[in-house]
Amino acid sequence: MAAVPMIELWRGGMLESVHAGHAVIFGPDGIEAAWGDPEAVIFPRSSCKMLQALPLLESGAADAAGLGDAQLALACASHSGGGIHTRAVEAWLNGLGMAEGDLRCGVHMPWDKDENKRLTCSEGAPCQLHNNCSGKHAGFLTLNRHLRGGSEYVEIDHPVQKAARAAFEEVVGETAPHWGIDGCSAPNFACTVTGLARAMQFFAAANPDGDARQSAAARLTRAMMAFPELVAGEGRACTELMQACAGQAAVKTGAEAVFIAILPGQSRGIALKIVDGGTRAAEAAIAALLVRCGVLDPAHPAFDKRLPSAQKNWRGFTYGEMRLAPGFG
Amino acid sequence: MAAVPMIELWRGGMLESVHAGHAVIFGPDGIEAAWGDPEAVIFPRSSCKMLQALPLLESGAADAAGLGDAQLALACASHSGGGIHTRAVEAWLNGLGMAEGDLRCGVHMPWDKDENKRLTCSEGAPCQLHNNCSGKHAGFLTLNRHLRGGSEYVEIDHPVQKAARAAFEEVVGETAPHWGIDGCSAPNFACTVTGLARAMQFFAAANPDGDARQSAAARLTRAMMAFPELVAGEGRACTELMQACAGQAAVKTGAEAVFIAILPGQSRGIALKIVDGGTRAAEAAIAALLVRCGVLDPAHPAFDKRLPSAQKNWRGFTYGEMRLAPGFG
């Protein structure tokens, strides 16, 4: 099946642009709703960081290092590289007797407005702590210390990545047909949209007092919902949508327009991919599905921010709006 | 007809994202090649600024104001708001006995890296001169002085916009079925992809010594090619592609992934729209069509920059590449 139109941009009463995608809502009994091709194979990118973090907890490495929910939220984060993020990751690494140089995520300018301005205006250079994946990598380093693996923990055959792949494939319920190198240099494993939604349903239904994997999944979900500002940052969709859902959903974006949601109260998981990689559409689409599931109030400003009923130009004139495509949401 | 896949993003040997669109190459005898739906109705956005500038020349207003090619290039520009752009527009307005406050384009932060940094680090505020459309609006003001219209020159029934609409519809060869408010508050008129390509073919074939419209079109095309850095800015696709085509093509982007090209030596016009509004794909697609038409050397760095054969992450590792979809380009 082909991708279906999901998000439309209208101007002057005319459809100007449209985004198509695939989405699945997975419940306790399987697929409850689907759009496009549920079997489409995608790279989850950063939307599956909570899957990559499972071995960190299941191995006992997290407890051995005394990690709290803030660190677990950072392990699942694509953070903005603001002060609250970089300081927390730096302290975490120091607690392990490690430093920024042990990371293998690479360097990019932080998205956080204040930190970006501070670096720009002081001619300062960003470091790996600013990388949006530095928390995930701190988690990898924590697991690696426990596994006593080599320093190049992002290599495909490294014990850390073998553990991440095994956990990913087991929870997704599929053998990854492909893998690619992510922006942060870690391997990213492909799966179907249904597999990703199934994994999120597992997280949603996970019993905190269950086996190692169940309790790990439940704890990671709780950590993400407890620290939405650490999972992304000020003004970001993941942060604002989790705050708006007030404990009813953990949501996470991935590059190239992937989005997932974990709905613990409903034992439901959601996964979607906008095929053109348009983030604006992925954010609008997940917001619509959160409303559909009843965990996001459509009257909440976080919804209209992602699916604007009135888009304004530089002089404040309304020129159009974003809409859900017929049949979606 | 539906949009067809044009640009693919691959990672780890797997197709990760894809952009679909419509494109038409229009020659002296009509459509020479087309992809997707040539009759798809689109908003050209800023890709049609040279059409909006026709009345400025045809009316005699440009000559009466003593405008040169630099100012005509700015009239067709979506510039980066760098010093070379803002100083030129300011001087132009002063020459008319007007100032920044007479503009009606609104304010946004400049895209130019240096000017953006200067304003950010000095707590300075951008002004309307920084708006990427300030040159087009200086052209509107120049025409307006000639027409003795009121100050609100962006209103749909203002003589300036009536003249712009008439020129647009005549050269496109269609009556606009819709109009919308553009980012800069000026009206933007809808047309088919074929109509937009037909208009660009008219510009490509225009005789400098022909009638008022022909000479105006030829002069605007020459001005864009003579000042590629004024039409966009450092690092921007329009600027770099025009420089790479070395006088064989004038190219112009429009918001929501529209791109046009005027090929004077071949009397050919090109127009394309990526339906999802993805700029990266519109830039890659126009680069591919410029190569197809023989005006851009595929070995030129400007081509690989827009359609990267090797995409690298933050650590410099190649993770994938951009490709033309089968059957496109």
XYZ file of C-alpha atoms in Angstrom:
658
model
C 0.000 0.000 0.000
C 1.104 3.533 -0.686
C 1.498 6.307 1.836
C -1.695 8.326 2.297
C -2.093 12.105 2.596
C -2.055 13.096 6.250
C -1.276 16.791 6.589
C -2.319 19.585 4.237
C -1.149 23.206 4.032
C -3.726 25.616 2.677
C -3.224 29.191 1.429
C -5.916 31.505 0.120
C -8.437 28.668 0.078
C -6.199 26.463 -2.051
C -4.206 23.367 -1.121
C -0.555 24.438 -1.431
C 1.393 21.472 -0.044
C 0.601 18.014 1.288
C 2.479 15.422 3.339
C 1.801 11.692 3.060
C 2.778 8.961 5.463
C 2.156 5.694 7.257
C 0.785 5.330 10.782
C -0.301 2.548 13.109
C -2.112 2.576 16.442
C -1.364 -0.727 18.187
C -3.450 -1.928 21.124
C -3.477 -4.957 23.436
C -5.149 -7.016 20.709
C -3.069 -5.746 17.792
C -3.580 -3.057 15.168
C -6.532 -0.826 16.074
C -6.102 1.692 13.261
C -3.685 2.150 10.391
C -3.107 4.617 7.547
C -0.910 4.048 4.510
C 1.150 0.855 4.622
C 1.509 -0.665 8.126
C 4.211 -2.941 6.703
C 6.317 -0.094 5.315
C 9.924 -0.537 6.457
C 11.412 2.584 8.033
C 14.385 3.739 10.055
C 12.938 4.722 13.462
C 15.952 6.981 14.026
C 15.766 8.656 17.445
C 12.168 7.596 18.014
C 13.478 4.229 19.283
C 15.965 5.502 21.866
C 13.924 3.898 24.641
C 14.456 0.556 22.892
C 18.194 1.199 22.670
C 18.165 1.988 26.390
C 16.594 -1.319 27.491
C 19.927 -3.165 27.907
C 21.161 -0.305 30.095
C 18.510 -1.249 32.668
C 18.115 -4.984 32.034
C 21.847 -5.540 32.470
C 21.844 -3.928 35.877
C 24.242 -1.265 34.588
C 21.846 1.595 35.337
C 21.342 0.545 38.942
C 25.058 -0.194 39.355
C 25.716 3.396 38.274
C 22.879 4.711 40.423
C 21.041 6.326 37.530
C 17.838 8.194 38.304
C 14.855 9.073 36.154
C 16.482 12.290 34.916
C 19.373 10.344 33.432
C 17.039 7.725 31.985
C 15.011 10.514 30.339
C 18.251 11.854 28.841
C 19.117 8.347 27.590
C 15.852 8.479 25.581
C 16.299 12.112 24.546
C 17.043 14.135 21.456
C 17.754 17.113 23.664
C 18.319 20.719 22.652
C 21.798 20.970 24.134
C 20.767 23.604 26.638
C 22.479 24.102 29.961
C 20.099 21.735 31.759
C 21.016 19.021 29.281
C 24.764 19.472 28.941
C 25.352 19.912 32.676
C 23.376 16.764 33.465
C 25.196 14.664 30.862
C 28.580 16.015 31.956
C 27.833 15.180 35.610
C 26.660 11.729 34.552
C 29.906 11.071 32.656
C 31.991 12.389 35.542
C 30.125 10.038 37.860
C 31.339 7.207 35.643
C 34.885 8.518 35.812
C 34.572 9.521 32.156
C 34.417 12.764 30.191
C 33.100 14.380 27.018
C 35.990 12.905 25.037
C 34.709 9.391 25.696
C 31.564 10.137 23.702
C 31.390 9.066 20.054
C 28.309 11.088 19.020
C 30.117 13.932 17.303
C 29.571 17.662 17.604
C 26.845 19.994 16.388
C 25.649 23.426 17.485
C 22.944 23.211 20.150
C 19.345 23.883 19.168
C 18.694 25.583 22.508
C 18.325 29.279 21.717
C 20.170 30.614 24.745
C 23.091 28.182 24.547
C 23.331 28.632 20.782
C 23.481 32.413 21.270
C 26.038 32.100 24.060
C 28.363 30.037 21.876
C 27.776 32.146 18.768
C 28.434 35.465 20.473
C 31.425 34.252 22.499
C 33.014 32.622 19.450
C 32.754 29.439 21.511
C 32.763 25.987 19.965
C 30.133 23.361 20.782
C 31.279 20.011 22.162
C 29.832 16.493 22.100
C 27.762 17.270 25.210
C 25.690 19.586 22.961
C 24.915 16.761 20.560
C 21.207 15.972 20.890
C 22.142 12.299 21.406
C 24.726 12.814 24.156
C 22.360 11.347 26.764
C 21.824 8.193 24.718
C 25.580 7.903 24.367
C 26.097 8.420 28.110
C 23.753 5.459 28.477
C 25.834 3.459 26.017
C 28.987 4.327 27.993
C 27.298 3.286 31.234
C 26.347 -0.073 29.720
C 29.790 -0.394 28.173
C 31.530 0.036 31.498
C 29.331 -2.763 32.816
C 30.070 -4.998 29.817
C 33.758 -4.061 29.805
C 33.657 -3.445 26.049
C 36.148 -1.440 24.013
C 36.051 2.319 23.616
C 34.452 2.303 20.149
C 31.009 1.473 21.434
C 29.113 2.600 18.314
C 30.615 -0.049 16.053
C 28.038 -2.524 14.745
C 29.780 -5.571 16.266
C 30.467 -3.957 19.655
C 28.777 -5.661 22.664
C 26.786 -2.473 23.374
C 25.292 -2.397 19.880
C 24.757 -6.146 19.808
C 22.723 -5.781 23.005
C 20.818 -2.811 21.582
C 20.040 -4.694 18.378
C 18.858 -7.805 20.251
C 16.528 -5.773 22.483
C 15.241 -3.784 19.486
C 14.465 -6.864 17.381
C 12.864 -8.758 20.274
C 10.529 -5.931 21.290
C 9.717 -4.862 17.726
C 9.112 -8.528 16.943
C 11.078 -8.452 13.711
C 14.578 -9.163 12.431
C 15.959 -5.871 11.135
C 16.205 -6.174 7.328
C 18.594 -3.197 7.177
C 20.689 -1.032 9.426
C 22.187 2.369 8.862
C 24.513 4.808 10.571
C 22.558 7.464 12.448
C 23.494 11.127 12.738
C 25.208 10.370 16.052
C 27.175 7.477 14.448
C 25.295 4.744 16.333
C 23.687 1.975 14.278
C 19.975 2.429 13.626
C 17.940 -0.677 12.804
C 15.035 -0.762 10.372
C 11.597 -2.141 11.149
C 8.015 -1.858 9.938
C 5.730 0.896 11.169
C 3.653 -1.885 12.742
C 6.722 -3.292 14.493
C 7.577 0.110 15.938
C 3.980 0.602 17.111
C 3.984 -2.915 18.574
C 7.134 -2.058 20.536
C 5.515 1.112 21.856
C 2.461 -0.926 22.893
C 4.826 -3.194 24.834
C 6.192 -0.145 26.642
C 2.656 1.113 27.300
C 1.564 -2.214 28.780
C 4.811 -2.979 30.610
C 4.392 -3.985 34.275
C 6.730 -2.044 36.604
C 6.860 -5.137 38.795
C 7.250 -7.535 35.894
C 10.407 -9.162 34.552
C 13.601 -7.244 33.809
C 12.406 -6.095 30.390
C 8.915 -5.157 31.558
C 10.198 -3.162 34.517
C 12.867 -1.523 32.357
C 10.278 -0.450 29.785
C 7.895 0.858 32.428
C 10.695 2.779 34.131
C 11.883 4.400 30.898
C 8.333 5.472 30.022
C 7.873 6.927 33.498
C 11.219 8.744 33.252
C 10.336 10.343 29.898
C 6.979 11.563 31.227
C 8.590 12.792 34.463
C 11.194 14.916 32.645
C 9.670 16.128 29.358
C 12.048 19.114 29.279
C 15.026 16.742 29.308
C 13.676 14.563 26.476
C 13.744 17.531 24.057
C 13.708 21.142 25.288
C 11.915 24.464 25.475
C 9.451 24.942 22.637
C 10.034 21.487 21.180
C 7.151 19.216 20.199
C 8.080 16.209 22.363
C 8.377 18.369 25.459
C 5.235 20.415 24.904
C 3.081 17.457 23.860
C 4.157 15.387 26.867
C 3.448 18.332 29.166
C 0.041 18.783 27.524
C -0.761 15.072 27.880
C 0.078 15.371 31.575
C 1.294 11.858 32.282
C -0.979 10.083 29.810
C 1.613 9.754 27.027
C 5.339 9.563 26.400
C 6.121 10.842 22.892
C 9.358 10.876 20.942
C 10.398 12.138 17.561
C 12.960 10.729 15.188
C 14.758 12.408 12.293
C 13.152 12.251 8.852
C 9.687 12.683 10.343
C 9.179 9.652 12.554
C 7.082 9.967 15.708
C 6.006 7.499 18.357
C 3.732 7.667 21.370
C 3.398 5.384 24.395
C -0.010 5.533 26.117
C 0.394 3.622 29.402
C -3.179 4.183 30.580
C -4.540 2.586 27.430
C -1.858 -0.019 26.740
C -1.564 1.564 23.303
C 1.432 2.375 21.129
C 1.555 4.686 18.130
C 4.133 4.965 15.357
C 4.135 7.113 12.225
C 6.451 8.139 9.413
C 5.930 11.012 6.989
C 7.559 9.685 3.830
C 9.101 13.002 2.759
C 10.813 13.493 6.113
C 8.883 16.689 6.857
C 9.055 17.282 10.603
C 6.229 19.833 10.628
C 3.886 17.124 9.340
C 5.088 14.425 11.741
C 4.469 16.792 14.665
C 0.991 17.659 13.379
C 0.165 14.010 12.722
C 1.191 12.727 16.161
C -0.727 15.582 17.784
C -3.825 14.529 15.835
C -3.452 10.888 16.883
C -2.954 11.885 20.533
C -6.251 13.785 20.282
C -7.901 10.800 18.598
C -6.818 8.605 21.505
C -8.160 11.108 24.005
C -4.900 11.929 25.769
C -4.490 15.423 24.263
C -7.151 18.111 24.587
C -7.613 19.708 21.143
C -8.238 22.980 22.975
C -4.725 22.866 24.458
C -2.357 25.429 22.824
C 0.157 22.627 22.182
C -2.274 21.153 19.640
C -2.949 24.326 17.661
C 0.793 25.079 17.673
C 1.415 21.812 15.792
C -1.695 21.931 13.581
C -2.312 25.694 13.248
C -5.880 26.686 12.416
C -4.546 30.089 11.373
C -1.056 30.598 9.960
C 0.184 34.185 10.050
C 2.869 35.935 8.028
C 5.517 38.481 9.075
C 2.906 41.205 9.449
C 0.524 39.002 11.383
C -1.909 38.513 8.506
C -3.551 35.104 8.358
C -2.659 33.528 5.015
C -3.875 29.986 5.537
C -3.995 26.983 7.811
C -2.819 23.430 8.331
C -5.443 20.716 8.026
C -5.722 16.990 8.487
C -6.153 15.290 5.120
C -9.563 13.646 4.637
C -9.569 10.229 6.276
C -6.642 10.858 8.601
C -6.685 11.413 12.344
C -2.167 12.777 -12.739
C -0.464 12.356 -9.405
C 2.890 13.761 -8.390
C 5.750 11.375 -9.152
C 8.750 10.505 -6.982
C 11.652 12.803 -7.862
C 14.196 12.807 -5.045
C 15.128 9.901 -2.777
C 17.145 9.842 0.449
C 18.988 6.598 1.090
C 20.596 5.366 4.335
C 22.442 2.106 4.819
C 21.325 0.884 1.411
C 17.639 1.484 2.191
C 15.282 4.167 0.914
C 14.521 6.323 3.972
C 12.548 9.253 2.558
C 11.179 10.314 -0.815
C 9.888 13.562 -2.308
C 7.315 13.674 -5.101
C 6.468 16.555 -7.384
C 5.465 18.000 -10.712
C 7.844 19.476 -13.296
C 7.668 20.841 -16.829
C 10.365 21.798 -19.335
C 8.808 24.180 -21.841
C 10.482 24.936 -25.177
C 9.732 27.083 -28.199
C 7.250 24.493 -29.441
C 5.629 23.756 -26.095
C 6.134 21.061 -23.458
C 9.334 19.106 -24.129
C 9.257 17.010 -20.968
C 6.975 16.681 -17.972
C 6.783 14.686 -14.746
C 3.755 14.308 -12.507
C 0.826 16.521 -13.452
C 1.723 19.443 -15.765
C -1.731 20.886 -15.054
C -1.316 20.858 -11.286
C -2.243 24.278 -9.892
C 0.373 25.750 -7.574
C 1.326 28.975 -5.868
C 4.616 30.030 -7.520
C 5.469 32.097 -4.437
C 8.780 33.908 -4.888
C 9.687 31.957 -8.025
C 7.583 34.437 -10.035
C 9.139 37.667 -8.789
C 10.416 38.426 -12.293
C 6.796 38.325 -13.468
C 5.754 40.685 -10.698
C 8.587 43.006 -11.772
C 7.471 43.316 -15.417
C 5.213 46.355 -14.833
C 8.105 48.113 -13.107
C 9.954 48.160 -16.437
C 7.059 48.226 -18.921
C 5.574 51.281 -17.234
C 8.783 53.224 -17.599
C 9.016 53.526 -13.818
C 12.374 51.715 -13.649
C 14.003 54.011 -16.208
C 12.375 57.086 -14.658
C 14.009 56.088 -11.369
C 17.277 55.242 -13.098
C 17.336 51.648 -11.894
C 20.288 49.499 -12.881
C 20.691 45.746 -13.179
C 21.649 45.409 -9.501
C 18.321 46.876 -8.426
C 16.431 44.780 -10.980
C 18.144 41.662 -9.615
C 17.024 42.664 -6.129
C 13.470 43.172 -7.426
C 13.528 39.478 -8.442
C 15.328 38.340 -5.286
C 14.610 36.375 -2.149
C 17.799 37.742 -0.661
C 19.530 36.717 2.551
C 19.347 40.130 4.177
C 23.099 40.527 4.250
C 24.848 43.889 4.204
C 25.108 43.879 0.410
C 21.352 43.443 0.196
C 20.111 45.785 2.896
C 22.473 48.625 1.946
C 21.428 48.406 -1.703
C 17.711 48.380 -0.910
C 18.095 51.242 1.552
C 19.985 53.338 -1.007
C 17.331 52.516 -3.600
C 14.542 53.691 -1.261
C 16.462 56.836 -0.369
C 16.859 57.563 -4.060
C 13.077 57.516 -4.290
C 12.803 59.864 -1.352
C 11.439 56.995 0.697
C 12.593 54.893 3.651
C 12.289 51.475 5.294
C 9.004 52.504 6.894
C 7.371 52.771 3.474
C 7.848 49.029 2.949
C 4.961 46.670 3.682
C 6.889 43.371 3.612
C 7.194 42.907 7.362
C 10.231 41.955 9.415
C 12.139 38.714 9.876
C 15.664 37.879 10.990
C 18.115 37.812 8.079
C 19.299 34.445 6.789
C 22.758 35.889 6.116
C 25.036 34.309 8.717
C 27.140 37.395 9.450
C 24.229 39.827 9.651
C 22.182 37.376 11.704
C 25.108 37.029 14.125
C 25.639 40.787 14.271
C 22.009 41.397 15.213
C 21.833 38.442 17.611
C 24.977 39.373 19.513
C 24.243 43.117 19.637
C 20.658 42.543 20.795
C 19.757 44.402 17.613
C 16.376 44.079 15.946
C 15.971 43.308 12.239
C 14.021 45.753 10.077
C 12.014 45.422 6.874
C 15.209 45.868 4.821
C 16.236 42.415 6.096
C 13.057 40.817 4.752
C 14.060 38.574 1.837
C 11.426 40.347 -0.289
C 12.516 43.934 0.424
C 13.908 44.298 -3.103
C 10.635 43.187 -4.669
C 8.852 45.690 -2.458
C 11.282 48.471 -3.396
C 10.268 47.666 -6.968
C 6.604 47.905 -6.006
C 7.262 51.295 -4.377
C 9.104 52.501 -7.482
C 6.157 51.502 -9.659
C 3.742 52.963 -7.137
C 5.428 56.361 -7.233
C 5.044 56.246 -11.009
C 1.377 55.220 -10.779
C 0.683 57.645 -7.924
C -1.113 54.917 -5.957
C -1.839 54.889 -2.246
C 0.622 53.782 0.407
C -0.904 50.314 0.912
C 0.550 48.906 -2.263
C 0.139 45.233 -1.305
C -3.645 45.341 -1.228
C -5.248 43.138 -3.870
C -7.103 46.031 -5.557
C -4.175 48.457 -5.501
C -2.959 49.632 -8.944
C 0.460 48.045 -8.307
C -1.051 44.602 -7.639
C -3.566 44.958 -10.468
C -0.639 45.589 -12.818
C 1.319 42.659 -11.341
C -1.676 40.344 -11.716
C -2.321 41.405 -15.319
C 1.304 40.828 -16.310
C 1.374 37.495 -14.469
C -1.796 36.174 -16.099
C -0.812 37.360 -19.581
C 2.658 35.803 -19.522
C 1.552 32.612 -17.758
C -1.292 32.395 -20.248
C -3.909 31.613 -17.635
C -6.432 33.383 -15.449
C -5.403 32.814 -11.858
C -7.997 30.494 -10.268
C -6.855 31.466 -6.784
C -4.738 34.019 -5.021
C -3.210 33.992 -1.572
C -1.279 36.288 0.743
C 2.446 35.608 0.532
C 4.884 35.720 3.440
C 5.700 39.319 2.544
C 1.979 40.233 2.467
C 1.862 40.743 -1.312
C -0.760 38.785 -3.267
C 0.516 35.616 -4.913
C -1.444 34.271 -7.866
C -1.916 30.585 -8.625
C -1.164 28.958 -11.987
C -0.400 25.534 -13.429
C 3.137 24.166 -13.472
C 2.868 24.331 -17.274
C 1.810 27.973 -17.126
C 4.775 28.844 -14.936
C 7.148 26.986 -17.273
C 5.530 28.713 -20.260
C 6.184 32.081 -18.624
C 9.824 31.167 -18.051
C 10.114 30.115 -21.693
C 8.807 33.569 -22.641
C 11.570 35.127 -20.532
C 14.155 32.794 -22.090
C 13.082 33.706 -25.632
C 12.474 37.402 -24.992
C 14.128 39.772 -27.456
C 16.080 42.602 -25.757
C 15.153 44.786 -28.698
C 11.562 43.626 -28.828
C 8.450 45.302 -27.464
C 8.192 46.680 -23.938
C 7.363 43.295 -22.414
C 10.008 41.403 -24.381
C 12.734 43.891 -23.538
C 11.622 43.991 -19.888
C 11.767 40.203 -19.610
C 15.173 40.012 -21.309
C 16.538 42.741 -19.058
C 15.290 41.077 -15.861
C 16.813 37.743 -16.896
C 20.119 39.451 -17.682
C 20.033 41.283 -14.345
C 19.472 38.072 -12.366
C 22.354 36.332 -14.123
C 24.606 39.385 -13.719
C 24.066 39.579 -9.934
C 23.489 36.042 -8.642
C 24.688 37.047 -5.163
C 21.950 39.685 -4.969
C 19.179 37.271 -6.041
C 19.807 35.069 -2.967
C 23.112 35.125 -1.082
C 26.245 33.289 -0.010
C 25.768 29.515 0.030
C 22.220 29.683 -1.317
C 21.057 27.444 -4.163
C 19.892 30.186 -6.557
C 23.190 32.033 -6.238
C 25.451 29.000 -6.521
C 23.499 27.377 -9.366
C 23.458 30.602 -11.403
C 27.183 31.030 -10.808
C 27.764 27.419 -11.860
C 25.633 27.854 -14.996
C 27.775 30.884 -15.878
C 25.263 32.931 -17.822
C 23.347 30.027 -19.319
C 20.495 30.069 -16.788
C 18.622 32.318 -14.405
C 17.125 30.264 -11.570
C 14.796 31.245 -8.760
C 13.270 29.444 -5.829
C 9.901 29.954 -4.216
C 8.698 28.942 -0.767
C 7.079 25.521 -0.365
C 9.555 23.954 -2.800
C 8.928 25.717 -6.091
C 11.815 26.290 -8.504
C 12.063 27.837 -11.942
C 14.826 28.193 -14.491
C 15.145 30.479 -17.525
C 17.532 29.164 -20.210
C 18.022 32.064 -22.679
C 20.423 30.216 -24.947
C 17.880 27.459 -25.498
C 14.638 29.440 -25.330
C 13.589 27.001 -22.618
C 11.765 27.509 -19.343
C 11.554 25.083 -16.428
C 9.128 24.994 -13.491
C 8.761 22.458 -10.710
C 6.955 21.992 -7.416
C 7.705 19.391 -4.756
C 4.272 18.696 -3.314
C 5.416 18.380 0.292
C 7.166 21.752 0.232
C 10.584 20.222 0.898
C 13.204 22.749 -0.208
C 16.061 20.219 -0.214
C 14.204 18.255 -2.893
C 13.307 21.291 -5.000
C 16.970 22.307 -5.037
C 18.090 18.800 -5.998
C 15.390 18.537 -8.685
C 16.187 21.856 -10.386
C 19.901 20.983 -10.312
C 19.097 17.690 -12.061
C 17.009 19.421 -14.738
C 19.743 22.016 -15.327
C 22.137 19.106 -15.913
C 19.613 17.425 -18.206
C 19.407 20.598 -20.274
C 23.189 20.800 -20.479
C 23.636 24.143 -18.705
C 25.057 22.696 -15.467
C 28.130 20.473 -15.396
C 27.358 17.491 -13.123
C 31.023 17.601 -12.088
C 30.541 21.126 -10.675
C 30.503 21.171 -6.824
C 27.221 23.102 -6.926
C 25.530 19.983 -8.308
C 26.830 17.511 -5.719
C 26.004 20.023 -2.971
C 22.325 19.870 -3.989
C 22.212 16.151 -4.829
C 24.898 14.692 -2.531
C 26.404 11.414 -3.664
C 27.704 10.945 -0.122
C 25.948 12.368 2.927
C 28.095 12.567 6.040
C 27.150 12.751 9.721
C 28.619 14.813 12.579
C 31.726 12.646 12.690
C 32.208 12.703 8.935
C 30.995 9.150 8.367
C 29.075 8.597 5.142
C 25.626 7.276 6.052
C 23.876 7.509 2.710
C 23.139 9.574 -0.354
C 20.501 11.508 -2.249
C 19.361 9.990 -5.538
C 17.095 10.884 -8.400
C 14.015 8.666 -8.364
C 13.802 6.247 -11.322
C 12.379 8.055 -14.334
C 13.148 11.580 -13.122
C 15.839 13.938 -14.394
